[in-house]
Coordinates of C-alpha atoms and ligand atoms in Angstrom, one line a residue:
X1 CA 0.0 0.0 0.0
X2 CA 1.5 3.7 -0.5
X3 CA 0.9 5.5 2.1
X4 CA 0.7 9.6 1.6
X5 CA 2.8 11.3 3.8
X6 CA 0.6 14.0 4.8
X7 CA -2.9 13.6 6.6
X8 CA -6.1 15.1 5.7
X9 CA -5.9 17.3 8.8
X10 CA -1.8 18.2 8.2
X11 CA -2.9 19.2 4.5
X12 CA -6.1 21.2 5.1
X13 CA -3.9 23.2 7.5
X14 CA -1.4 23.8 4.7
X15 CA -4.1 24.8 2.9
X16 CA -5.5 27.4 4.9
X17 CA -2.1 29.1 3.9
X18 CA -0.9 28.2 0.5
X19 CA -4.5 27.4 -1.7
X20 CA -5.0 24.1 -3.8
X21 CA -3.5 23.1 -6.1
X22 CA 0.6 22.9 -5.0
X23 CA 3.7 20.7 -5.4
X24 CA 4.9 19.3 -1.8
X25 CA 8.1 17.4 -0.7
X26 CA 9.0 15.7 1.9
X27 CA 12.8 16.8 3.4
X28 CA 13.0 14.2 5.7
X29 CA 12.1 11.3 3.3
X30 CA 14.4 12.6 1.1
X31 CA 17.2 13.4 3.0
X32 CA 17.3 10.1 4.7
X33 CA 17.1 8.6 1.1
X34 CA 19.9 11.1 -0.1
X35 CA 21.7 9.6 2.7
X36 CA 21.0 6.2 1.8
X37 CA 22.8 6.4 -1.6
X38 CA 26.3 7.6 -0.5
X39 CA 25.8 5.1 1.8
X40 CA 25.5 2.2 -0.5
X41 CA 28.3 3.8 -2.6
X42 CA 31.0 4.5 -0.1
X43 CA 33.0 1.8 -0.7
X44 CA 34.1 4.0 -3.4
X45 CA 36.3 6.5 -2.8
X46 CA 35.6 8.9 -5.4
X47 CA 31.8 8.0 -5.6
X48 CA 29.7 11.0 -6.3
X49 CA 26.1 11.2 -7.2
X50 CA 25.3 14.4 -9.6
X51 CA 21.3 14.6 -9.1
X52 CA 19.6 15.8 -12.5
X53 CA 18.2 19.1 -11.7
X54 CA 16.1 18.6 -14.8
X55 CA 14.2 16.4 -12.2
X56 CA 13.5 18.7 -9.5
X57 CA 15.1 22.5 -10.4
X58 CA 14.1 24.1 -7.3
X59 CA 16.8 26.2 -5.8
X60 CA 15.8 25.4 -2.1
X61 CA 16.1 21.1 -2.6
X62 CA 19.4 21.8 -4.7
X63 CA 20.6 23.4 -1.8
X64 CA 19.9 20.7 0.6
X65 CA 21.2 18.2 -2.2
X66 CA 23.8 20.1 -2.2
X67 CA 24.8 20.1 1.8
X68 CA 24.1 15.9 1.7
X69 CA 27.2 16.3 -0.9
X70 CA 25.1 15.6 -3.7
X71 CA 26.5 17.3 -7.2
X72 CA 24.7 18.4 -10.5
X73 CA 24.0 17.0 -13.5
X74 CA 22.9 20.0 -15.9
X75 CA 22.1 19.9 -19.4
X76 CA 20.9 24.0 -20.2
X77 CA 22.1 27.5 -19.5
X78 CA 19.6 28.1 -17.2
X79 CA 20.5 24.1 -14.7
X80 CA 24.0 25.7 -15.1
X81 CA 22.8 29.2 -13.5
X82 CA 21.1 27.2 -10.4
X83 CA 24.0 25.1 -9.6
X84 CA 25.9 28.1 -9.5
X85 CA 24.0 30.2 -8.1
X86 CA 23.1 27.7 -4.8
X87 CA 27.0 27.5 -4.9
X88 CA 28.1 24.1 -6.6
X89 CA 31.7 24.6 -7.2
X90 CA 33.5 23.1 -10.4
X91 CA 33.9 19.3 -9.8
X92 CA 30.2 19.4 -8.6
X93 CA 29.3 20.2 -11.8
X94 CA 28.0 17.9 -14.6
X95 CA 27.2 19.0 -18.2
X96 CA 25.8 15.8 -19.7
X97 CA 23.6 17.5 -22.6
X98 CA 23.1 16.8 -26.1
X99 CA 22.9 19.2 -29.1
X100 CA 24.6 21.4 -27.2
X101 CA 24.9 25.3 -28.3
X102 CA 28.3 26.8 -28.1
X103 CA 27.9 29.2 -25.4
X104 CA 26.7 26.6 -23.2
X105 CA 29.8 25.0 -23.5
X106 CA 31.3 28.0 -22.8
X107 CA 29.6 29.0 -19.5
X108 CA 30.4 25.3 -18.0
X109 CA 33.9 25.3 -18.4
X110 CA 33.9 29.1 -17.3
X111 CA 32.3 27.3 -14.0
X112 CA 35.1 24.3 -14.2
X113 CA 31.8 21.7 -14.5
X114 CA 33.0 18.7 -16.3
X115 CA 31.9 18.6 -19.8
X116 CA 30.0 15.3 -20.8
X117 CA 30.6 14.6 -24.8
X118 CA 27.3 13.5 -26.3
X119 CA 29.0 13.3 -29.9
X120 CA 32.4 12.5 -31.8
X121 CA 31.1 16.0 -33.7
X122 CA 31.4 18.1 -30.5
X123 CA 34.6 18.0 -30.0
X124 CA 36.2 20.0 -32.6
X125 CA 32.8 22.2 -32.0
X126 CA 33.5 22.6 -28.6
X127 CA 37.2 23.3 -29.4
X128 CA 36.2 25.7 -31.5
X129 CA 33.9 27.6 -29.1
X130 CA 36.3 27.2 -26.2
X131 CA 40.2 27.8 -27.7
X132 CA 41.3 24.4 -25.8
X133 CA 39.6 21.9 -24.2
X134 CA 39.5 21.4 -20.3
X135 CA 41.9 19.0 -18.9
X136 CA 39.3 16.5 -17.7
X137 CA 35.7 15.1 -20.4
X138 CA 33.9 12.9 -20.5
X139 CA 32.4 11.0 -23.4
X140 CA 28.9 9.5 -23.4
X141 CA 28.4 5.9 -25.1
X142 CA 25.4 4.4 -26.7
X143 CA 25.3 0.9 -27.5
X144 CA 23.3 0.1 -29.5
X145 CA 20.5 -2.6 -30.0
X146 CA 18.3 -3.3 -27.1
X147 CA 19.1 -3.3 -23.4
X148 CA 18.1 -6.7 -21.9
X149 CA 18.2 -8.0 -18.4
X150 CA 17.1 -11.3 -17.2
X151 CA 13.9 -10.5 -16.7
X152 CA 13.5 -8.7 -20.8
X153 CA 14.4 -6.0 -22.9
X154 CA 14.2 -2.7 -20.7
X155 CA 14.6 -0.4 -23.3
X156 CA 15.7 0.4 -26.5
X157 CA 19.1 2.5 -27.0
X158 CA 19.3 1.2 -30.5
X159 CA 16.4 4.2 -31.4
X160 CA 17.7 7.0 -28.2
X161 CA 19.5 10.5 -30.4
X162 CA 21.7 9.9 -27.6
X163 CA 25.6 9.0 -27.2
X164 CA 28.8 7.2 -29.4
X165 CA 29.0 4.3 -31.3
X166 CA 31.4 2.4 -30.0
X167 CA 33.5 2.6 -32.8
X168 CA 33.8 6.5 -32.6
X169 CA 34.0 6.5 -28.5
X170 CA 37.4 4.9 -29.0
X171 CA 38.4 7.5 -31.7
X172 CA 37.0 10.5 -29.6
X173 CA 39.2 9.2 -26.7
X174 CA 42.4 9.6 -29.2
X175 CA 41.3 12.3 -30.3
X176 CA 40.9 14.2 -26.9
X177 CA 44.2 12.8 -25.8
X178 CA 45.8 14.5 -29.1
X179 CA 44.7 17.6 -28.4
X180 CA 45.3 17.6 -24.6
X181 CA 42.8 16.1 -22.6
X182 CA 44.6 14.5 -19.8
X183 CA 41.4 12.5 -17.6
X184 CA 38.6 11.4 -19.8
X185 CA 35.3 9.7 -17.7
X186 CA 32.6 7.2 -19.6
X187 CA 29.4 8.2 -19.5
X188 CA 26.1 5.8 -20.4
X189 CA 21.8 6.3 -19.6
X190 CA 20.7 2.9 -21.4
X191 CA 17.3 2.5 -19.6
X192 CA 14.7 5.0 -18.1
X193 CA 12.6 3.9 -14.5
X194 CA 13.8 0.6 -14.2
X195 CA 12.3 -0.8 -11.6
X196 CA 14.8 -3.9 -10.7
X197 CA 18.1 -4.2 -8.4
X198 CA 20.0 -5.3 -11.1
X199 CA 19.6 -2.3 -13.8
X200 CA 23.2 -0.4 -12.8
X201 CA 25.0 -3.9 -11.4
X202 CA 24.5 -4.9 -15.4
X203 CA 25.2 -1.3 -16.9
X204 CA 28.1 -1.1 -14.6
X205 CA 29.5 -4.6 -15.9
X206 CA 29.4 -3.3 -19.1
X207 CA 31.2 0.2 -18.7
X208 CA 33.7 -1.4 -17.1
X209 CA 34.4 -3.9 -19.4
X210 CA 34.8 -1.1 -21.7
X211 CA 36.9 1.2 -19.8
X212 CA 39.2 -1.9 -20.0
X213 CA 39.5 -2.2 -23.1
X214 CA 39.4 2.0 -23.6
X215 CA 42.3 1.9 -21.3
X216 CA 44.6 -0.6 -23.2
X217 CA 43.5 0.6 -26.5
X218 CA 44.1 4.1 -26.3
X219 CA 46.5 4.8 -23.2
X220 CA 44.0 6.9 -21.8
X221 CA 43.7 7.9 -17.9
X222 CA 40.1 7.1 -17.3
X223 CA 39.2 8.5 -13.7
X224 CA 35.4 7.9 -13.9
X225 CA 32.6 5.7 -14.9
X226 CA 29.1 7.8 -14.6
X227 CA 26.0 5.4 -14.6
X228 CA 23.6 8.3 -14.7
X229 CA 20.4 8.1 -14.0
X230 CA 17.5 5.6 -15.0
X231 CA 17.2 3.8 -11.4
X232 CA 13.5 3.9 -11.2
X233 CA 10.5 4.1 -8.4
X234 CA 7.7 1.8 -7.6
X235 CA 4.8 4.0 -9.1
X236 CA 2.3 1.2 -8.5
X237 CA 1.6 0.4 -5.2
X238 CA 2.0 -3.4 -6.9
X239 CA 5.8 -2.6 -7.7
X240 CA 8.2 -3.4 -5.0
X241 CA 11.1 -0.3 -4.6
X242 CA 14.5 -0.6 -5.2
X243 CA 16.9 -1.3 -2.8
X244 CA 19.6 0.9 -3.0
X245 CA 22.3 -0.8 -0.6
X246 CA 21.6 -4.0 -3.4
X247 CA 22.1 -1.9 -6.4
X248 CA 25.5 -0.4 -4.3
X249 CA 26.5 -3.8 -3.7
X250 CA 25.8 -4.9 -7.0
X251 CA 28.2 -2.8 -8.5
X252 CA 31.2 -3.0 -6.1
X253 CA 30.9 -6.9 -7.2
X254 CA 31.7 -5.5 -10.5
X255 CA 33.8 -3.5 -9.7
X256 CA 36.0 -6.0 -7.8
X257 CA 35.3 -8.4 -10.6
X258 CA 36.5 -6.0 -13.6
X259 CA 38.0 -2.8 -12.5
X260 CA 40.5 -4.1 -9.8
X261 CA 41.9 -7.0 -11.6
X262 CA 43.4 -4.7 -14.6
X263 CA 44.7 -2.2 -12.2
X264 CA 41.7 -0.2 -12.7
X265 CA 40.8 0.3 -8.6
X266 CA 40.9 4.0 -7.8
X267 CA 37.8 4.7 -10.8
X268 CA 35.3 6.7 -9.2
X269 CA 31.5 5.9 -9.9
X270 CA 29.5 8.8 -10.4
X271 CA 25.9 8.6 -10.8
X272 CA 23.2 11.8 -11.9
X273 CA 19.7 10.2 -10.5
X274 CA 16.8 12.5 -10.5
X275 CA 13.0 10.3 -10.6
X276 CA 14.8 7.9 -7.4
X277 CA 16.5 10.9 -5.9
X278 CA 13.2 12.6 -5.1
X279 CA 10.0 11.5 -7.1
X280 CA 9.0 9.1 -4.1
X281 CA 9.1 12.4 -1.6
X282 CA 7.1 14.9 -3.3
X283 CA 3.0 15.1 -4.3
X284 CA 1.0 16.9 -6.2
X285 CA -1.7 18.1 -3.4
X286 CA -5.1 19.3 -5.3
X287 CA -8.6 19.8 -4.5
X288 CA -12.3 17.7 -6.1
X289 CA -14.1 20.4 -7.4
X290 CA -16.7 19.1 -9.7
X291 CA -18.1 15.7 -10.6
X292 CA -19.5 15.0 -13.7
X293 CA -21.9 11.7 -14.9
X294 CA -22.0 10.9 -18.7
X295 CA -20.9 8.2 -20.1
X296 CA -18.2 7.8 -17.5
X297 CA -18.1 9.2 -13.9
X298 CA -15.8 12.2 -13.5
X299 CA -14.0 13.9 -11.0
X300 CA -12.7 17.3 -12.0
X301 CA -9.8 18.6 -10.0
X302 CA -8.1 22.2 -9.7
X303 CA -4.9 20.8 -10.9
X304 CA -4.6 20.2 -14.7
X305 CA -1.8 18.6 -16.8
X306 CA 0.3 21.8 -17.0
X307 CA 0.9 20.9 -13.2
X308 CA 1.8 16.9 -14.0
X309 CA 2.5 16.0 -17.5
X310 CA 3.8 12.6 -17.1
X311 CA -0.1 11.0 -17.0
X312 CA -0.9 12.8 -20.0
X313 CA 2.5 12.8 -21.8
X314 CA 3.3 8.9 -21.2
X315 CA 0.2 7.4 -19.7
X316 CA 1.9 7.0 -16.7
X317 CA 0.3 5.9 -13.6
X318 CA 0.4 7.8 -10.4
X319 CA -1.4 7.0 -7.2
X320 CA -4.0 8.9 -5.7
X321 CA -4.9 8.6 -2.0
X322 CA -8.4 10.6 -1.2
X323 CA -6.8 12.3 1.8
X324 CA -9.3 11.0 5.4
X325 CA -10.4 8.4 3.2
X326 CA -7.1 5.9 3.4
X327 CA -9.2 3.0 4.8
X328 CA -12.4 3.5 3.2
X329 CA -13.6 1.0 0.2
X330 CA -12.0 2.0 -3.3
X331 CA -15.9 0.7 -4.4
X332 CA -16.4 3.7 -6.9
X333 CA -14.6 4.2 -10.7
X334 CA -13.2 7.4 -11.5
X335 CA -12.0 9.1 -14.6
X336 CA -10.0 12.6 -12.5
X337 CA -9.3 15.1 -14.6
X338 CA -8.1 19.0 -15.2
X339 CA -9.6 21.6 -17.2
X340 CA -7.4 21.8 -20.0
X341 CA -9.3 21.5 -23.5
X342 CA -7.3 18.2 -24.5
X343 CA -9.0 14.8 -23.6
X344 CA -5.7 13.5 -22.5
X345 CA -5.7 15.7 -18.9
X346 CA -6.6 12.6 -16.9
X347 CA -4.5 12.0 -13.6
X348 CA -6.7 8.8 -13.4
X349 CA -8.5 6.6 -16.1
X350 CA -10.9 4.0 -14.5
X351 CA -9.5 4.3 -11.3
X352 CA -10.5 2.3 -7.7
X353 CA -11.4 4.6 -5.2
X354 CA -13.2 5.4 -2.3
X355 CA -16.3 7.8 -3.3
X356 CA -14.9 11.5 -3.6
X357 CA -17.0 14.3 -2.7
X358 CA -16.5 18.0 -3.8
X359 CA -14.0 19.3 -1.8
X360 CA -11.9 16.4 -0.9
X361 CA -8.0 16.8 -1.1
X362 CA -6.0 14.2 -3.4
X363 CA -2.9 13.7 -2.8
X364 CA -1.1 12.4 -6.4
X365 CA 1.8 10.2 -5.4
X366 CA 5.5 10.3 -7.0
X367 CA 5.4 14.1 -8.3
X368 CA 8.9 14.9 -7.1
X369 CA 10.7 14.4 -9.7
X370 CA 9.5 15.3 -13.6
X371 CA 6.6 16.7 -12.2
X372 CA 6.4 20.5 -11.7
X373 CA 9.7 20.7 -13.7
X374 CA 7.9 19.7 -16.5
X375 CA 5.1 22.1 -16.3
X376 CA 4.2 24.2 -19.1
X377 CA 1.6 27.2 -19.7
X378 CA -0.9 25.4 -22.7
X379 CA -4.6 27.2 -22.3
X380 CA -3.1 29.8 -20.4
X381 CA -3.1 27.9 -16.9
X382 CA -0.4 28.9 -14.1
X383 CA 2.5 26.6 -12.8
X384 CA 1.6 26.0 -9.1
X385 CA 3.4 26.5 -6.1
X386 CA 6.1 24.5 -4.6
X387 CA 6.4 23.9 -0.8
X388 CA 8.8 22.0 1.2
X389 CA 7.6 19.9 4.5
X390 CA 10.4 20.7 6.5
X391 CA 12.1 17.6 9.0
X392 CA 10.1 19.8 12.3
X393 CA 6.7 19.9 10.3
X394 CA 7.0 23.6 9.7
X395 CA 5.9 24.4 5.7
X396 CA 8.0 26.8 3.7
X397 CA 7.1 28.1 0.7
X398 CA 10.2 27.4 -2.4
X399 CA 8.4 28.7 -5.4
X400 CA 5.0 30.8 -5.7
X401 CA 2.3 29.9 -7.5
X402 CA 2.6 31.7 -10.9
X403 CA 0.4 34.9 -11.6
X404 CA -0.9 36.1 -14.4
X405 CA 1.2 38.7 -14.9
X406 CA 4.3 35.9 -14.8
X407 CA 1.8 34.6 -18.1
X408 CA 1.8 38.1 -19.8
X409 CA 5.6 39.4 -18.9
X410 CA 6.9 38.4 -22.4
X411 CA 4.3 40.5 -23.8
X412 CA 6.3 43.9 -22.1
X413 CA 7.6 46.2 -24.7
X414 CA 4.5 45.8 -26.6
X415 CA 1.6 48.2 -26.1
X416 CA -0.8 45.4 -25.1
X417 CA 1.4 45.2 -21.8
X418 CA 0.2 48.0 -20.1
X419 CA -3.4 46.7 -21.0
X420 CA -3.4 43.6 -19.5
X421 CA -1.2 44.9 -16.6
X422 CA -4.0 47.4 -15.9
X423 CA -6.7 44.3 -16.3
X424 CA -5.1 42.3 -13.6
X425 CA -4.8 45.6 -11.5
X426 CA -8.1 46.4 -11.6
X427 CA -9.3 43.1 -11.2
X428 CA -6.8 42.8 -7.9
X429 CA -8.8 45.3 -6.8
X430 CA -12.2 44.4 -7.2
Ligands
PLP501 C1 17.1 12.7 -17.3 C2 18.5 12.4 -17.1 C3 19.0 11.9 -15.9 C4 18.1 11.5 -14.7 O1 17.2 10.5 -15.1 P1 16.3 9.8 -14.0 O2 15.5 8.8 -14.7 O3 15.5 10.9 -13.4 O4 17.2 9.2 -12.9 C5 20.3 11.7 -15.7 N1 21.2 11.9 -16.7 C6 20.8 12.4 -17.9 C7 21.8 12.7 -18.9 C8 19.5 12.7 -18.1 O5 19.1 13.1 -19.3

């Protein structure tokens, strides 16, 4: 069962304070799990995990990320800007993007974060944009084919934009090497959500298997191995979590198996997880609003898809515990939806639960990660609020709800501006 980790009473309190609908999350669930990962890593000495503020790009977690000696993995201008700006020094830093402009490159190695390669082609771009390359890259491989465990194909890098060939990873590491590189790092994201101890143990196998062979082949000094991210989350209350002190385990066998025998021990493992870093310890907190009885029974809500995309965008599953109603019958079959005009805004399709009635608070599981980050404006709705539970039960505020002037500002310059700025003033007001 997944249990919500606030209570109808906690929540309505919250909202008395910060209105329906909001992002929440959890510090002390994810602190502890923050915490958990070094953990399961420490048996290497250079182990660091970069988490990928894609995920969660919230100023206030990145900072606490950041104190539990978590890096950055970055892949824009702006996931640059953050990391600096809550302080992430150099080596924190992580630029693992892909068709990457030129003056992106340029800010990161103006920070000293570690550029990751995504193609043979952007190194003599890079080079270009930057006068000489940094002392330390890193190159990011791709496979190939499919990515199969025991248990089936997981996913497909044969058809991801991302990564080398093998063939021109061994030429990009000559290649760097000729024009100065000195430390080169391998870099690999060959599954997405896998829910399974054995996803990085198996990646892990195989990246060090090749910086083997990268080492002998090409002389070069390879000081990391980056797993990335991928390690996935129990979304279904079915699913059973990962473990993370397996997964750890799993890859020091590895490790000991592959890396130490050919002299290969003082490798550090660096990882950039974002969905198991934090989607388990935030929710998407919103209120019923209106029920509807056609063809189907509906529940409308005052979140919509610009708040969570991942239902609409990949049919994705996310729980929903009616908050007071955690023990009651789930005798009742719900389609929940948002307002937008697009007949895929449906948190829920056919969904068990306990009869909702209007005003009931849902809490939607798993929003932590990919889930305001990947809000957008469609219809002209608002991004929500963020808050942050704190470990003492005090709620902070991290991000305001949007306004509709925040909808409008691109609009300034133009005559219109001072229009709608004089609407929403008026209607302030009123
Ligand atoms: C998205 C992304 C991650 C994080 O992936 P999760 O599935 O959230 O762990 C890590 N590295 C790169 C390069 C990514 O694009």
């Amino acid at each position: 069962m997944k249990k919500a980790f606030l209570s109808r009473e906690q929540a309505e309190s919250i909202c008395a304070q910060y209105p329906t609908p909001f992002h929440i999350y959890d510090e002390a669930g994810f602190v502890a799990n923050a915490r958990a990962v070094l953990q399961a890593f420490a048996w290497n000495k250079g182990f660091r995990e970069y988490f990928a503020v894609k995920a969660t790009p919230n100023p206030a977690i990145l900072s606490l990320l950041l104190r539990e000696g978590c890096g950055f993995d970055c892949s824009s201008m702006t996931e640059l800007m953050l990391a600096k700006a809550v302080g992430a020094k150099a080596e924190q830093i992580m630029f693992s993007s892909n068709d990457t402009p030129a003056e992106e490159f340029v800010y990161c190695r103006d920070m000293g974060g570690i550029i990751n390669f995504d193609d043979i082609t952007l190194i003599d771009y890079a080079e270009e944009a930057l006068g000489s390359l940094p002392e330390t890259v890193s190159c990011r491989y791709n496979p190939g084919g499919v990515f199969k465990l025991s248990n089936g194909i997981m996913d497909n890098p044969g058809d991801a934009k991302y990564g080398m060939t093998r063939d021109h990873l061994f030429e990009a590491f000559r290649m760097l090497q000729a024009k100065g590189v000195k430390h080169l790092g391998i870099h690999a994201f060959l599954a997405s959500n896998t829910v399974t101890n054995d996803y990085y143990p198996e990646l892990a196998a195989q990246l060090f298997q090749l910086a083997v062979e990268l080492s002998k082949e090409t002389g070069a000094d390879i000081r990391f191995i980056n797993l990335s991210g991928g390690v996935g989350i129990p979304y279904r209350p079915e699913e059973t979590a990962n473990d993370i002190a397996v997964i750890g385990a799993g890859v020091r066998e590895r490790f000991e198996q592959i890396m130490v025998p050919a002299g290969l021990s003082d490798v550090a493992i660096y990882t950039e997880m974002g969905r198991f870093m934090l989607a388990p310890y935030g929710a998407l907190v919103t209120r019923a609003i209106h029920e509807k009885h056609i063809y189907k029974e509906y529940i409308g809500v005052d979140a919509c898809a610009v708040n969570l995309m991942r239902p609409a965008m990949y049919g994705s599953y996310h729980h929903i515990t009616v908050l007071g109603k955690e023990t009651a019958p789930a005798d009742h079959s719900y389609d929940v939806v948002g307002s937008l005009c697009e007949n895929n805004d449906k948190f829920a399709i056919d969904r068990a639960l306990p009869e909702i009635g209007m005003g009931d608070l849902l809490f939607i599981h798993d929003t932590g990660a990919h889930g305001f980050s990947m809000g957008y404006n469609y219809n002209g709705k608002l991004r929500s609020a963020e808050l942050l539970l704190h470990q003492d039960g005090s709620v902070e505020q991290i991000r305001r709800a949007e306004q509709p002037m925040d909808y409008f500002a691109t609009l300034d310059g133009l005559p219109v501006y001072e229009t709608l700025r004089q609407l929403v003033a008026s209607r302030e007001i009123t």
